[in-house]
Short mmCIF file of C-alpha atoms in Angstrom, two decimals:
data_model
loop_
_atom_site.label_atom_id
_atom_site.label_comp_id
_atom_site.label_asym_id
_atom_site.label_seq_id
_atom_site.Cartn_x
_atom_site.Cartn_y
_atom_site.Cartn_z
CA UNK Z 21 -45.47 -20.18 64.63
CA UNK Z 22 -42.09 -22.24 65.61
CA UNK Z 23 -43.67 -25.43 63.45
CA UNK Z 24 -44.65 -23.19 60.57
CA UNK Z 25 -41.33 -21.75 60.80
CA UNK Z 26 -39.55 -25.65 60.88
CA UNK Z 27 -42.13 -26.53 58.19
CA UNK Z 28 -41.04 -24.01 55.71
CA UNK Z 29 -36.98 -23.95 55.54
CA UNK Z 30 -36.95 -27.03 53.61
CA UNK Z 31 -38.93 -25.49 51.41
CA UNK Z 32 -37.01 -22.08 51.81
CA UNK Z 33 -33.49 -23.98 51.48
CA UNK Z 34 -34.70 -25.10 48.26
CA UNK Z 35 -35.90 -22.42 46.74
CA UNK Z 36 -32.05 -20.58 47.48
CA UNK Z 37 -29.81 -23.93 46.14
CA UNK Z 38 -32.19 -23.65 43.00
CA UNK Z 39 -31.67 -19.92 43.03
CA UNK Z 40 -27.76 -20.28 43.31
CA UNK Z 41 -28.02 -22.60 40.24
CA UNK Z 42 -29.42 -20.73 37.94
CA UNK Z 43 -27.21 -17.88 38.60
CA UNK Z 44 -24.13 -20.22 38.18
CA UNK Z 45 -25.65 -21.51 34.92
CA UNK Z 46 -26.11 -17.98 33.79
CA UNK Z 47 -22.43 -16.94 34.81
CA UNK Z 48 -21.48 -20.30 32.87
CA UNK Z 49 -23.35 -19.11 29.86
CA UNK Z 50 -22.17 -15.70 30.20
CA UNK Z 51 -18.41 -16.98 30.13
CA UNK Z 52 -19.10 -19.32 26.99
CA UNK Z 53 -19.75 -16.12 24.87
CA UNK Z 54 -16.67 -14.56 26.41
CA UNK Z 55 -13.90 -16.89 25.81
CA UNK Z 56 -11.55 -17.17 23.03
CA UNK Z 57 -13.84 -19.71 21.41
CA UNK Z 58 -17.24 -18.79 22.81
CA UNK Z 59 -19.45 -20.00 19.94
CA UNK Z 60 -20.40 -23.74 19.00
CA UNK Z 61 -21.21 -24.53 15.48
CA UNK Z 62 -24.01 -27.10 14.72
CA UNK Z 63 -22.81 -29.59 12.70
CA UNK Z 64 -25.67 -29.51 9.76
CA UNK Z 65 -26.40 -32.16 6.70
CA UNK Z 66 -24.00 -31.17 3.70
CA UNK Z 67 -26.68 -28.95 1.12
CA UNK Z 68 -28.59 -27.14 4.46
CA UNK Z 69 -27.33 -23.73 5.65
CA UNK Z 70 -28.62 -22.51 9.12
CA UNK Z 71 -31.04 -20.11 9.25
CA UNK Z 72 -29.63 -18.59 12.82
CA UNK Z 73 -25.86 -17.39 12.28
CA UNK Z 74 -24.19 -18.34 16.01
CA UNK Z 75 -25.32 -21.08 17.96
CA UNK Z 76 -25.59 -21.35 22.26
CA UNK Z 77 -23.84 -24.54 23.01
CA UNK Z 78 -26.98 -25.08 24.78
CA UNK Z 79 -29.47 -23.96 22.40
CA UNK Z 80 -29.04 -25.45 18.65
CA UNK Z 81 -29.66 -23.67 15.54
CA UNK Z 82 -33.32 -24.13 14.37
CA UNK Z 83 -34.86 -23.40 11.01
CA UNK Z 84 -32.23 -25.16 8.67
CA UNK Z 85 -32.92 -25.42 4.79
CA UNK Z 86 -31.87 -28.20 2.98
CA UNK Z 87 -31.12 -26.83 -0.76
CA UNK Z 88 -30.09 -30.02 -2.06
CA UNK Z 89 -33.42 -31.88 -0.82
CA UNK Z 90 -36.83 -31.75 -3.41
CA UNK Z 91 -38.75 -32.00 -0.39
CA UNK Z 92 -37.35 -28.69 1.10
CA UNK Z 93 -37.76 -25.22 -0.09
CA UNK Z 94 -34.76 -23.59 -1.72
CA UNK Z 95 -34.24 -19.34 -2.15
CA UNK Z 96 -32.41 -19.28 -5.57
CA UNK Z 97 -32.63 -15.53 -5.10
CA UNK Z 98 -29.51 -14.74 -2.81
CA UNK Z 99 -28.49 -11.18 -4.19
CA UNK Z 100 -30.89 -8.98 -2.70
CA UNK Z 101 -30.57 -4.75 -2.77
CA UNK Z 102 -31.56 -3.05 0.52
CA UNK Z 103 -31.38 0.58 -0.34
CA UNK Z 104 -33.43 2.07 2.60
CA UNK Z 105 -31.59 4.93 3.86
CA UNK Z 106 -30.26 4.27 6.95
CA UNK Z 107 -27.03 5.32 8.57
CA UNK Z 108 -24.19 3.59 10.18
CA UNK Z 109 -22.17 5.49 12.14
CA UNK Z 110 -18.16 4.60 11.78
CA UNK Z 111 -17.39 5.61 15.53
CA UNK Z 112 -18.77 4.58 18.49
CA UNK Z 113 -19.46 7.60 20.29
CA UNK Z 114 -23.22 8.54 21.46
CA UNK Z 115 -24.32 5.10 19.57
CA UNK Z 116 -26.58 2.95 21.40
CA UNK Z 117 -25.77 -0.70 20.36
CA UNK Z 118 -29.52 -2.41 18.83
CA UNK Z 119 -30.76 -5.83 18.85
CA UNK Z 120 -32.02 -7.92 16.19
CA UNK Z 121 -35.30 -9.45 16.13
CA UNK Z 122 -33.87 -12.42 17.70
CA UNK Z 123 -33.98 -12.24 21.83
CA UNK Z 124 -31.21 -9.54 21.59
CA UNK Z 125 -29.01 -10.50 18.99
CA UNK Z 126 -27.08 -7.92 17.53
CA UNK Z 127 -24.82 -7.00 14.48
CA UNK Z 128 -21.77 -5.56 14.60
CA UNK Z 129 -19.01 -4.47 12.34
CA UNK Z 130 -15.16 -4.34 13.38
CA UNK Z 131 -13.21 -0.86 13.22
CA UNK Z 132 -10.48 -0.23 14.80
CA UNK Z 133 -10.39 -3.11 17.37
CA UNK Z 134 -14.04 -2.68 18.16
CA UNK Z 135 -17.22 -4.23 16.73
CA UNK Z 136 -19.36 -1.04 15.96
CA UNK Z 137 -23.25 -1.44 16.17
CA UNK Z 138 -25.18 -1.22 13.30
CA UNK Z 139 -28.64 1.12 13.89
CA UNK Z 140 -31.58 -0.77 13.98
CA UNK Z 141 -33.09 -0.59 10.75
CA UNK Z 142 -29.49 -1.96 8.97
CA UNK Z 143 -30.03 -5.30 11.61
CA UNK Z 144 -33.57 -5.93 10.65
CA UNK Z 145 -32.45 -6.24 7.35
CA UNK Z 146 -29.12 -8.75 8.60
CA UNK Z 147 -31.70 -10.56 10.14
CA UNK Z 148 -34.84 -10.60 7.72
CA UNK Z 149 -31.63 -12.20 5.02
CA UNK Z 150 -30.17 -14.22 7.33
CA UNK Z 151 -33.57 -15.68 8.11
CA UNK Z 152 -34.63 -16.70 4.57
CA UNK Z 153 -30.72 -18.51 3.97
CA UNK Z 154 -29.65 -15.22 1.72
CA UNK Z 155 -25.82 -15.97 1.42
CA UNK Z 156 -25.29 -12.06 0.33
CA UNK Z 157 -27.26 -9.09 0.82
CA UNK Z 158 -26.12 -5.28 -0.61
CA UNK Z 159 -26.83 -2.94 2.39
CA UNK Z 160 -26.98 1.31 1.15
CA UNK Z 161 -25.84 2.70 3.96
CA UNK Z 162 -24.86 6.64 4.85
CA UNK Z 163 -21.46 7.32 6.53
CA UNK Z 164 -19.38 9.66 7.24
CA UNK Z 165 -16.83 8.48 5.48
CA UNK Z 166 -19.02 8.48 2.37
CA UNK Z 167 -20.51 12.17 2.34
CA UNK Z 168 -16.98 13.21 1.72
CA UNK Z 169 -16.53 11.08 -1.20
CA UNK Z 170 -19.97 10.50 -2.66
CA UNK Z 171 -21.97 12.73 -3.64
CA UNK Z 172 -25.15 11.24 -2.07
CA UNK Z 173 -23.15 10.47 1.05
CA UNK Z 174 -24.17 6.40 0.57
CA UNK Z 175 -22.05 3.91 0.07
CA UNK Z 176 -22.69 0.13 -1.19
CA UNK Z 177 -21.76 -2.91 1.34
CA UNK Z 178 -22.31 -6.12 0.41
CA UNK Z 179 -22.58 -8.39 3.40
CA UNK Z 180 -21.73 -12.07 2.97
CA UNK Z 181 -23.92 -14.34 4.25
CA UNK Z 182 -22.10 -17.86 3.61
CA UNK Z 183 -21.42 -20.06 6.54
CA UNK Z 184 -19.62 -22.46 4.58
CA UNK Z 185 -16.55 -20.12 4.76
CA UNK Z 186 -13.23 -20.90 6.48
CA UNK Z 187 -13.51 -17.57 8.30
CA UNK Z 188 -17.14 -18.14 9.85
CA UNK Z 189 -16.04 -21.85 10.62
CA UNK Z 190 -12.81 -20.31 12.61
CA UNK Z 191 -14.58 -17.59 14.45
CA UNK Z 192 -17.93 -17.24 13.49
CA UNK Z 193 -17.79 -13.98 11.82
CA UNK Z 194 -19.52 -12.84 8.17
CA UNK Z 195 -17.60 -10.06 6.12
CA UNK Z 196 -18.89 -6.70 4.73
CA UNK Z 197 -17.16 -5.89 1.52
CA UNK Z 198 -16.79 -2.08 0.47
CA UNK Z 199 -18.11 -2.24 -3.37
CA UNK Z 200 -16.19 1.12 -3.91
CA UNK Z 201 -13.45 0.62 -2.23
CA UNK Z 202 -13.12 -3.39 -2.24
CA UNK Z 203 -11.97 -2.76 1.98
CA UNK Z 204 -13.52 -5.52 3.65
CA UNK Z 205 -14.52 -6.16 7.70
CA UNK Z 206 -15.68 -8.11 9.67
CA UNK Z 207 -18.95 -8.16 11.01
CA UNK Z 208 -20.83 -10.32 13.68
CA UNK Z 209 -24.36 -11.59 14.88
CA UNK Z 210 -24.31 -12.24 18.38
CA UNK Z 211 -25.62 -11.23 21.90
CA UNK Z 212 -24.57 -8.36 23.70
CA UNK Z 213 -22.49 -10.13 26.74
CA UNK Z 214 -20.11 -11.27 22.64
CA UNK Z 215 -19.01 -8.08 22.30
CA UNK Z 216 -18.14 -6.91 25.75
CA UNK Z 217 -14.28 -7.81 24.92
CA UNK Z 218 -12.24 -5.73 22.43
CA UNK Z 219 -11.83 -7.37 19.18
CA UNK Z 220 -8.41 -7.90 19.51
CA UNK Z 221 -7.70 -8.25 23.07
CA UNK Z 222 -3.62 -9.08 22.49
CA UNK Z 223 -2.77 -5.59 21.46
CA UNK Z 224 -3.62 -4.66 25.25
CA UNK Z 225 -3.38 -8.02 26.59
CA UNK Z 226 -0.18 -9.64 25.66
CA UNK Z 227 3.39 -8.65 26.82
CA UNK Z 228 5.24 -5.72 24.95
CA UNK Z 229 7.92 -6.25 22.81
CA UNK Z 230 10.09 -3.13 23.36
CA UNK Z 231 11.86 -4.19 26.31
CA UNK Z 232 12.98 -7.91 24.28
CA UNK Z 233 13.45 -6.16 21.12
CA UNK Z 234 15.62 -3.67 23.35
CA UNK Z 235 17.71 -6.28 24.44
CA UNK Z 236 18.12 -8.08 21.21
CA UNK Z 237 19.16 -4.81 19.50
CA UNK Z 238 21.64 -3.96 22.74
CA UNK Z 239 23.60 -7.17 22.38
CA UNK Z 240 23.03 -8.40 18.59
CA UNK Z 241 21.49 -11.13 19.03
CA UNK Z 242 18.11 -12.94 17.22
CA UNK Z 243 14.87 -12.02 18.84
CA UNK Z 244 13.26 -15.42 19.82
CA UNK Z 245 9.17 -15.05 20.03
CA UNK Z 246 9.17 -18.64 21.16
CA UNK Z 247 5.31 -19.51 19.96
CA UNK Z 248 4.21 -15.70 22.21
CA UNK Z 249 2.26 -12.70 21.26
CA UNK Z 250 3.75 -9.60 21.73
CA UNK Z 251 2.06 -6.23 21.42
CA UNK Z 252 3.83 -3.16 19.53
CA UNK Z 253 2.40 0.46 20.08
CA UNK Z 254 5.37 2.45 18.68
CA UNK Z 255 7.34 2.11 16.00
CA UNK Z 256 10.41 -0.11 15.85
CA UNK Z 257 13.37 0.89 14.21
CA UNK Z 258 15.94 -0.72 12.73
CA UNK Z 259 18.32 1.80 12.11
CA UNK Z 260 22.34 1.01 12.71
CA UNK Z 261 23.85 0.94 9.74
CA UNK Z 262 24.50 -2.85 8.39
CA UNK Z 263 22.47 -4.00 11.31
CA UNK Z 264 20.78 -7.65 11.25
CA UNK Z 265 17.87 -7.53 13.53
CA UNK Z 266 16.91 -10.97 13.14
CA UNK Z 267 13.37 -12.28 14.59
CA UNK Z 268 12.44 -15.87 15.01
CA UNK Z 269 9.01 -17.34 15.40
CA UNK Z 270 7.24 -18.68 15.34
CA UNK Z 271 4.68 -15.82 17.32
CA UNK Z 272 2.74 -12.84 16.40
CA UNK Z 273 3.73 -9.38 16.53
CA UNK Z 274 0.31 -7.04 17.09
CA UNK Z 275 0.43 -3.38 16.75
CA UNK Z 276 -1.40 0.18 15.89
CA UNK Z 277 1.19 2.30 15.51
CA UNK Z 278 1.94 4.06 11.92
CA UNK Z 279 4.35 1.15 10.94
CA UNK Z 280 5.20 -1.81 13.33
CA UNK Z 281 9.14 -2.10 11.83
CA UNK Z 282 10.81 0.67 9.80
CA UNK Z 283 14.06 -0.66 8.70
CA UNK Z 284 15.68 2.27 7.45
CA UNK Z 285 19.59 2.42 8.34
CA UNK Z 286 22.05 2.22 5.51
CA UNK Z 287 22.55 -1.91 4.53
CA UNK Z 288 19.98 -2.30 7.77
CA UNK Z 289 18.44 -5.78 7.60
CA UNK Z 290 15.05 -7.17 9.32
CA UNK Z 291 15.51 -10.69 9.05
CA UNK Z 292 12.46 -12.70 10.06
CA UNK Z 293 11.09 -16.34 9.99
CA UNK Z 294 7.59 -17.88 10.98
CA UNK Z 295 6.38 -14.47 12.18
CA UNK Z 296 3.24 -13.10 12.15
CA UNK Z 297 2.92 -9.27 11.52
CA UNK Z 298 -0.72 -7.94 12.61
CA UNK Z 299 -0.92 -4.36 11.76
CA UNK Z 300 -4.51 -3.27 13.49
CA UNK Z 301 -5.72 0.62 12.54
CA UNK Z 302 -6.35 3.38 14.65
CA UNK Z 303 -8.38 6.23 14.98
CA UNK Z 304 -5.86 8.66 15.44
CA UNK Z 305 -3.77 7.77 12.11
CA UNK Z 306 -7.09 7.61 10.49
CA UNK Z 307 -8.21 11.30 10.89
CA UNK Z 308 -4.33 12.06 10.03
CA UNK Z 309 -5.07 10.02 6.80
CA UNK Z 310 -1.80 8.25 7.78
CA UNK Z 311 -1.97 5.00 6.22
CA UNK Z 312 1.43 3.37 7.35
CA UNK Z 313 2.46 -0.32 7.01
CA UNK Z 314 3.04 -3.76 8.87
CA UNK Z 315 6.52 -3.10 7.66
CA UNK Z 316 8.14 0.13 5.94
CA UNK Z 317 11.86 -0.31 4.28
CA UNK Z 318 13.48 2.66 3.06
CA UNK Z 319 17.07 3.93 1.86
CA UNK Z 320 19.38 1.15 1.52
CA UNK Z 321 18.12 -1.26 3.55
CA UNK Z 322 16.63 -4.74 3.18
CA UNK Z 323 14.23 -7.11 4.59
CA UNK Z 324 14.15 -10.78 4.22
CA UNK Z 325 10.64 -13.20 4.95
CA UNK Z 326 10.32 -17.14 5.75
CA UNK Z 327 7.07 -18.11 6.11
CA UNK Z 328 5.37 -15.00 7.80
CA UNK Z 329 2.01 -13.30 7.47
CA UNK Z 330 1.65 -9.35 6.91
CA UNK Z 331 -1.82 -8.02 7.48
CA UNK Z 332 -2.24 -4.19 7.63
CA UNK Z 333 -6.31 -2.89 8.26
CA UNK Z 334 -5.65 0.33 6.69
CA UNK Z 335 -2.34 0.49 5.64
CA UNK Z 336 -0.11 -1.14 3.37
CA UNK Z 337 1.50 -5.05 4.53
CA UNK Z 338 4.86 -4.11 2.87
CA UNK Z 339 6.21 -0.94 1.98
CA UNK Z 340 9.46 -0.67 -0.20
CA UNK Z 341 11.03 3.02 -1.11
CA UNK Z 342 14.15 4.83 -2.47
CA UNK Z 343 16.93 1.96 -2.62
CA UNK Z 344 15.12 -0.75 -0.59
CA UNK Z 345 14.94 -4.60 -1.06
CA UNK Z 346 12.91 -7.11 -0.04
CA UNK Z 347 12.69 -10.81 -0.26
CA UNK Z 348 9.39 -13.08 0.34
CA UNK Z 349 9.16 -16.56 0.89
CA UNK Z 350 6.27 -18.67 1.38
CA UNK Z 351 4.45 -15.63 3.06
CA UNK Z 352 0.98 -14.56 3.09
CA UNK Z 353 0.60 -10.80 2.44
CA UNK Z 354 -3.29 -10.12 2.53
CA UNK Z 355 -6.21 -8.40 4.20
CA UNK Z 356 -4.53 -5.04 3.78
CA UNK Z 357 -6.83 -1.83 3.68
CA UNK Z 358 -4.60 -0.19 0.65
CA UNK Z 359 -2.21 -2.45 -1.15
CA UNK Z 360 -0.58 -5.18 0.25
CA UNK Z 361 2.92 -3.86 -1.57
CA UNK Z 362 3.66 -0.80 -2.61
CA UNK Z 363 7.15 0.05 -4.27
CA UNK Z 364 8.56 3.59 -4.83
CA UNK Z 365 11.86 4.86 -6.68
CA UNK Z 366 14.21 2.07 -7.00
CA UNK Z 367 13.22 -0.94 -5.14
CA UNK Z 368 13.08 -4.28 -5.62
CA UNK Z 369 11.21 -6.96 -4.62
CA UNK Z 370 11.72 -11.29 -4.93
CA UNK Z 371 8.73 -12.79 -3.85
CA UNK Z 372 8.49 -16.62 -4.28
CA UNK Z 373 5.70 -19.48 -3.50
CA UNK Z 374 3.70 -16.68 -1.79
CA UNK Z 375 -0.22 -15.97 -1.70
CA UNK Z 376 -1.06 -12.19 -1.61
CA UNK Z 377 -4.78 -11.77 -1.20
CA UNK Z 378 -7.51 -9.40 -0.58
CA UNK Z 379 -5.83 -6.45 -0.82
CA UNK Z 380 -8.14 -2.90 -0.24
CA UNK Z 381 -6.42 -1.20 -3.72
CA UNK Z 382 -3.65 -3.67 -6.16
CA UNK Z 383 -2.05 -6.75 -5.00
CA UNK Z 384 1.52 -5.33 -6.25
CA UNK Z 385 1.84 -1.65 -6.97
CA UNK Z 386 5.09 -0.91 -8.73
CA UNK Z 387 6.22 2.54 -10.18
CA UNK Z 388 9.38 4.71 -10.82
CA UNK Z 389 12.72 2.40 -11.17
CA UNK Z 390 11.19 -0.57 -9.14
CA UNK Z 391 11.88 -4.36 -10.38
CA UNK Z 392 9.52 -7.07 -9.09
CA UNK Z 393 10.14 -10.86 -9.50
CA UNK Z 394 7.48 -13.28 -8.64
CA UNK Z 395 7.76 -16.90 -8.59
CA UNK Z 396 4.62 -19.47 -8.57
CA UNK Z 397 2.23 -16.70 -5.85
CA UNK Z 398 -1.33 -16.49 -5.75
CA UNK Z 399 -2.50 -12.84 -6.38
CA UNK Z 400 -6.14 -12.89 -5.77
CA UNK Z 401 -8.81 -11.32 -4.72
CA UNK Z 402 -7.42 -7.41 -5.26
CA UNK Z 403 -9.92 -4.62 -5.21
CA UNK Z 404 -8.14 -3.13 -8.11
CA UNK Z 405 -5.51 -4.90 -10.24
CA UNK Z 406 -3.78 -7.68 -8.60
CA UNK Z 407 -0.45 -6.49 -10.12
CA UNK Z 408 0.38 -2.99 -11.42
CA UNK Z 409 3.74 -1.87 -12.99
CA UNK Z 410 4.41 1.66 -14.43
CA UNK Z 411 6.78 4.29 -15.52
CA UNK Z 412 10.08 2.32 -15.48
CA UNK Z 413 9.12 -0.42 -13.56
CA UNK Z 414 10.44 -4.17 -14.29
CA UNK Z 415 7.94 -6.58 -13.82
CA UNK Z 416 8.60 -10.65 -14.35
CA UNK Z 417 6.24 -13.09 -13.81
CA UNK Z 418 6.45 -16.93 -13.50
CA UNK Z 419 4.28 -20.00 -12.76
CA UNK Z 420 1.66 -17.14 -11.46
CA UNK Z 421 -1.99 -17.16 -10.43
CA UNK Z 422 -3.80 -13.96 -10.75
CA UNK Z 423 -7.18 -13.97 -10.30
CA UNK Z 424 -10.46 -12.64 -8.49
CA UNK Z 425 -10.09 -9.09 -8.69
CA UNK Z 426 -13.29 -6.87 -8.51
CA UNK Z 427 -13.14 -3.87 -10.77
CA UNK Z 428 -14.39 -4.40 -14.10
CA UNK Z 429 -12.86 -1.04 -15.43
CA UNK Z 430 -9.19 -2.39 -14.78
CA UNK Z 431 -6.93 -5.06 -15.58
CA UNK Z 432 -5.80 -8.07 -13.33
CA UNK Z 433 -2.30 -7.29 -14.46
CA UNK Z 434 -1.58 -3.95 -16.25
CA UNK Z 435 1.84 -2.60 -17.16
CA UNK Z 436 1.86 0.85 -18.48
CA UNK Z 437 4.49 3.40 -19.25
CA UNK Z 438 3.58 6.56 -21.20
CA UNK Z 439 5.24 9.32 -19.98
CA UNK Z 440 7.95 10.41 -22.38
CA UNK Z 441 11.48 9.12 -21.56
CA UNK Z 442 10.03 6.04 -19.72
CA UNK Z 443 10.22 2.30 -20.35
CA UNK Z 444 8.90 -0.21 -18.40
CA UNK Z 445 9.20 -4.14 -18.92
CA UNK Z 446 7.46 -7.45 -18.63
CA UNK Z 447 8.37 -10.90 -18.73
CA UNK Z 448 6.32 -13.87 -18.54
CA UNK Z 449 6.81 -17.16 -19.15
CA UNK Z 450 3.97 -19.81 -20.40
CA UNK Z 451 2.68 -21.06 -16.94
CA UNK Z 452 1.04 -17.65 -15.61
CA UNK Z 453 -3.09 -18.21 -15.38
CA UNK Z 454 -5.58 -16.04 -14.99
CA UNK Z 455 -9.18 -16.35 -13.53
CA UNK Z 456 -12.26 -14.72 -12.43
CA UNK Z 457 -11.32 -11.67 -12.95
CA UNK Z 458 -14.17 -8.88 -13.51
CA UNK Z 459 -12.05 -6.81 -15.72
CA UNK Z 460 -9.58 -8.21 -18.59
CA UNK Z 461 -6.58 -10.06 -17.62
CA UNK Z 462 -3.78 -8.62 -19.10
CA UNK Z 463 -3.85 -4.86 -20.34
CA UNK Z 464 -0.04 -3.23 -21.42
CA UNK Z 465 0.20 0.46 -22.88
CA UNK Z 466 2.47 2.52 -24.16
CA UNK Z 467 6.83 2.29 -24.62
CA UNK Z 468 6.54 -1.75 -22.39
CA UNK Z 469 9.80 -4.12 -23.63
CA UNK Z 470 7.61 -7.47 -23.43
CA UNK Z 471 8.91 -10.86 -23.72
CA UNK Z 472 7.66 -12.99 -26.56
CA UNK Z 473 5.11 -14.90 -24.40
CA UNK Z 474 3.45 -11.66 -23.87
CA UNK Z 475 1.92 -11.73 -27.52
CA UNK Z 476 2.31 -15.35 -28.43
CA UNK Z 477 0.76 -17.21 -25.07
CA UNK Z 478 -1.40 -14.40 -23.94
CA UNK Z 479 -2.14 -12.49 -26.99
CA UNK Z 480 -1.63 -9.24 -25.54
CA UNK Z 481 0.40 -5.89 -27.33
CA UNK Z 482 1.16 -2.62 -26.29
CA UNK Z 483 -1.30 -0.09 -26.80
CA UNK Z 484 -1.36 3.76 -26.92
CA UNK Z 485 -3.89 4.09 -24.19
CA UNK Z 486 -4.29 3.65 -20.55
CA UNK Z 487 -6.63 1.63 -18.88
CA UNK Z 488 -8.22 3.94 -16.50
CA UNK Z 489 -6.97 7.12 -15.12
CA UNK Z 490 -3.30 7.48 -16.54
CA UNK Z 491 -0.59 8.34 -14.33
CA UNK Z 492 1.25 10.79 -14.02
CA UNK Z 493 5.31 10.96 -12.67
CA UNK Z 494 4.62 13.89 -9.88
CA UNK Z 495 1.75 12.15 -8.85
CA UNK Z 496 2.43 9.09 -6.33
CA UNK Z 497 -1.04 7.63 -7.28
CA UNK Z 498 -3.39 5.53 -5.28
CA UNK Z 499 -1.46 2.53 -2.96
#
């Protein structure tokens, strides 16, 4: 028994170091789906598109197409209507998260800082499209959201497919577009062990700002992010009358609170440079149907941006009421879930060499008193219109890209003012441009002072009608 014994540990010492290594291999894998960048892309021949979405560092992407190969087989057909009825629920409660049809693979939407699972018949359709290179697929899917607005209770999503995008390149995620709504999320294929992290792991993750902001306000001095991220769950404001609350990047400011800055003292300033505002949503202002904003000026008060971002995913990115003023330059305003700026009463906005994109409603909503100038932006992709003016608003435009929006019943740019005593205006010079829009480019109604380019570049008059529903003065409209 003592030599059988000597005879087999060798053999028993093996079997444990080769036991211990594939347990530190799996914790290795397990951490590579984990990290910040847990995902490898395969780099693939330019005309092929991978049939699998996320790649294992250790397990390539098989199945590619080539499209721009006669020897390979190419799908023409990449629009493709899936209108089973299934449901996806929009919270997470009591939902069991389901695989795909690939070893456990999963898809998952993003809401409110957490990827949502889709039910089981919704991911066998991800997956049959993803498998034959679809680069979009229209999902009909019942939510709760949509029984209260439909009558059916459906709603369209159409899911994009494309890995070719700078989005999936950065993080390896797809994007599911609202076709009602134009609201767009995120949305994921990956293994379970991808999703065990929050979404956005710096709103509970990084340092807060109160207690700096605190101290900058205390002694009037600039806040200096230094290259951080800070998270914000309450609402900052900047209050003291004539008050500069100056922030310097550059850094990102993360936040789900109804607004992450209200500047709202009389001659109050926020004054910020190379910062990035990240306003995430929550489930608490949602059932509140509090929409709020990455930043909300109000009364007299003023904010000035240098190269910043604004992102808002249900809210607004900039918010201007009564006597407020704001100033943009070189900022990104985009991926909002309403507008990414809304103006009320008699604000004004100067917004110069900026890109506002994506927005969930118009790129630019303007109505009462309000005066916009824009300077050589990018307004694209809007659900909606990518600029809209009315009542007595003042809206100039120069050296201006408009183009991409997604309603085919509404202009890119439309400037109406048909209540009686009202006059709005618009000026545009000879370098504005229009593109791919679905509905026409410039529509103007009603008592509008337009500059001469108006008609003679553009072609455009007033007419007696609005385009859509008209507005009316006690109604604030949809933002």
């Amino acid at each position: 028994l003592e030599s059988m014994a000597r005879e087999s540990l060798p053999v028993l010492t093996r079997v444990l170091v080769l036991l211990l290594g594939a347990v530190i291999e799996l914790n290795a894998d397990t951490r590579a789906f984990v990290s910040p960048q847990p995902l490898r892309l395969i780099t693939m021949p330019r005309g092929c598109r991978a049939a699998s979405a996320l790649c294992h560092p250790q397990q390539p992407c098989s199945g590619l197409a080539r499209t721009s190969d006669s020897r390979c087989t190419t799908n023409n057909d990449h629009q493709h209507r899936r209108c089973a009825s299934l449901a996806m629920r929009e919270s997470g409660n009591g939902v069991t998260p389901t695989a795909g049809t690939d070893g456990g693979m999963q898809w998952r939407f993003l809401r409110h800082n957490q990827w949502e699972p889709y039910d089981a018949a919704a991911s066998q359709l991800l997956e049959t499209a993803i498998a034959a290179s679809e680069e979009s697929v229209t999902l009909t899917l019942r939510t709760t959201s949509a029984s209260i607005t439909s009558g059916n209770g459906t709603c369209d999503y159409v899911v994009s497919l494309d890995t070719s995008t700078q989005e999936f390149l950065e993080t390896g995620a797809f994007s599911q577009r609202n076709a009602r709504s134009g609201h767009i999320r995120a949305i994921r294929r990956a293994p379970a062990v991808a999703f065990q992290r929050i979404a956005v792991p710096e709103l509970f993750e990084a340092p807060p700002l109160e207690p700096l902001a605190a101290e900058a306000l205390r002694t009037n001095s600039p806040l200096l992010l230094r290259g951080g991220t800070f998270s914000l769950r309450e609402e900052l404001n900047v209050g003291t009358n004539g008050f500069v609350f100056k922030i310097c990047g550059p850094g990102k400011i993360i936040g789900d609170a109804h607004t992450l800055f209200k500047v709202g003292g009389n001659r109050a300033m926020l004054d910020a440079e190379h910062v990035e505002f990240v306003h995430v949503g929550s489930e608490k202002r949602r059932e509140r149907r509090e929409l709020g904003a990455a930043v909300f000026v109000l009364g007299k008060a003023q904010a000035a941006f240098v190269n910043c971002s604004l992102t808002s995913e249900q809210g607004f990115g900039l918010w201007l009421s009564q006597q407020a003023r704001a100033r943009a330059e070189g900022c990104r305003i985009a991926d909002c879930g309403r507008s990414a700026v809304v103006m009320f009463g008699h604000g004004a906005l100067n917004v110069t060499g900026s890109n506002i994109s994506a927005a969930g409603m118009h790129g630019i909503c303007a109505r009462g008193n309000t005066r916009v100038i824009a300077t050589g932006c990018r307004i694209t992709a809007a659900a909606t219109r990518g600029v809209f003016a009315y009542e007595n608003a003042s809206l100039q435009l120069s050296s201006c890209a408009v183009s991409g929006t997604r309603d085919a019943r509404l202009a890119a740019v439309q400037v109406e003012s048909l209540q009686p005593g009202d006059r709005a205006t618009l000026d545009m010079d000879e370098q504005c441009t229009f593109e791919g829009n679905l509905g026409v480019d410039l529509h103007v109604a009603g008592s509008v002072r337009c500059s001469e380019t108006v008609e003679k570049v553009y072609g455009v008059r007033p007419v007696a009608s609005a385009l859509g529903e008209q507005r009316g003065k006690s109604w604030a409209g949809s933002f």
